[in-house]
Amino acid sequence: MSQSLNDLIQSSQVPVFVDFWADWCGPCKIVAPAVKQLAQEFTGRMIVVKVNVDQHPAAAAQFQVQGIPALMLFDKGKLAWRTAGALPYQQLKAEVLKVLAG
């Protein structure tokens, strides 16, 4: 998973939004609808990927995930933005729009 995720980040023509989460994580469940809404709103302009840290610990380690949910936005293969914890949809959207505008 970590290699294919890295390949996607490096080769994508559009920004890649990654949500590192786990089933047992309360804040992950809180932010999930906002992440889904981003995926729907930015279809074709951004790729949204959800990575379960319990199933893919190597990916979490590779991207230095310390706490979840860990949200990262990559543009042209580089990390453009990251945060840990649940943020409201409007705040997530604002970060996405900054990257898309750049």
Coordinates of C-alpha atoms in Angstrom, one line a residue:
M1 CA 0.0 0.0 0.0
S2 CA 2.7 2.5 0.9
Q3 CA 4.4 2.1 -2.4
S4 CA 1.2 2.3 -4.5
L5 CA 0.2 5.4 -2.4
N6 CA 3.5 7.0 -3.0
D7 CA 3.3 6.1 -6.8
L8 CA -0.2 7.8 -6.9
I9 CA 1.1 10.9 -5.1
Q10 CA 4.1 11.2 -7.4
S11 CA 2.2 10.5 -10.7
S12 CA -1.1 12.2 -10.2
Q13 CA -2.0 15.1 -12.4
V14 CA -4.3 16.5 -9.8
P15 CA -3.8 17.0 -6.0
V16 CA -4.1 13.9 -3.8
F17 CA -5.9 14.2 -0.4
V18 CA -5.1 11.4 2.0
D19 CA -7.1 10.6 5.2
F20 CA -5.2 8.3 7.6
W21 CA -7.9 6.8 9.9
A22 CA -8.9 3.7 11.9
D23 CA -12.2 2.1 12.9
W24 CA -11.7 2.7 16.6
C25 CA -11.0 6.4 16.2
G26 CA -13.8 8.7 17.2
P27 CA -12.5 11.9 15.5
C28 CA -11.9 9.9 12.3
K29 CA -15.7 9.1 12.3
I30 CA -16.4 12.8 12.9
V31 CA -14.3 14.0 9.9
A32 CA -15.4 11.2 7.6
P33 CA -18.5 12.9 6.2
A34 CA -16.5 16.1 5.4
V35 CA -13.8 14.0 3.6
K36 CA -16.6 12.3 1.6
Q37 CA -18.1 15.7 0.7
L38 CA -14.7 16.9 -0.5
A39 CA -14.3 13.8 -2.7
Q40 CA -17.7 14.5 -4.2
E41 CA -17.3 18.2 -4.7
F42 CA -13.8 18.0 -6.2
T43 CA -14.4 15.0 -8.4
G44 CA -12.0 15.2 -11.4
R45 CA -10.0 18.0 -9.7
M46 CA -8.6 16.0 -6.8
I47 CA -8.2 12.4 -5.7
V48 CA -9.3 11.5 -2.2
V49 CA -7.7 8.4 -0.6
K50 CA -8.6 6.9 2.8
V51 CA -5.8 4.8 4.4
N52 CA -6.7 2.5 7.4
V53 CA -3.6 2.7 9.6
D54 CA -4.4 -0.7 11.2
Q55 CA -4.4 -2.4 7.8
H56 CA -1.5 -0.4 6.4
P57 CA 0.9 0.5 9.2
A58 CA 3.8 0.8 6.7
A59 CA 2.0 3.6 4.9
A60 CA 1.3 5.4 8.2
A61 CA 5.0 5.0 9.2
Q62 CA 6.2 6.2 5.8
F63 CA 4.2 9.4 6.0
Q64 CA 5.1 9.9 9.7
V65 CA 1.6 9.7 11.0
Q66 CA 1.7 10.5 14.8
G67 CA -2.0 10.9 15.5
I68 CA -5.2 10.2 13.6
P69 CA -7.1 11.4 11.7
A70 CA -4.1 12.6 9.8
L71 CA -5.1 14.6 6.8
M72 CA -2.6 15.4 4.1
L73 CA -2.8 17.1 0.7
F74 CA -0.1 16.5 -1.9
D75 CA 0.3 18.6 -5.1
K76 CA 2.7 17.6 -7.9
G77 CA 4.2 14.9 -5.7
K78 CA 5.0 17.3 -2.7
L79 CA 3.2 17.7 0.6
A80 CA 1.3 20.9 0.4
W81 CA -0.7 20.8 3.7
R82 CA -1.2 18.5 6.6
T83 CA -3.0 18.4 9.9
A84 CA -4.0 16.0 12.6
G85 CA -7.5 15.9 14.1
A86 CA -11.0 16.5 12.9
L87 CA -11.6 19.8 11.1
P88 CA -14.9 21.2 9.9
Y89 CA -15.7 20.9 6.2
Q90 CA -15.4 24.6 5.4
Q91 CA -11.8 24.6 6.9
L92 CA -10.8 21.5 4.8
K93 CA -12.3 23.0 1.7
A94 CA -10.4 26.3 2.2
E95 CA -7.1 24.4 2.4
V96 CA -8.0 22.4 -0.7
L97 CA -8.9 25.6 -2.6
K98 CA -5.6 27.2 -1.6
V99 CA -3.7 24.3 -3.3
L100 CA -6.0 24.2 -6.3
A101 CA -5.5 27.9 -6.8
G102 CA -1.7 27.7 -6.5

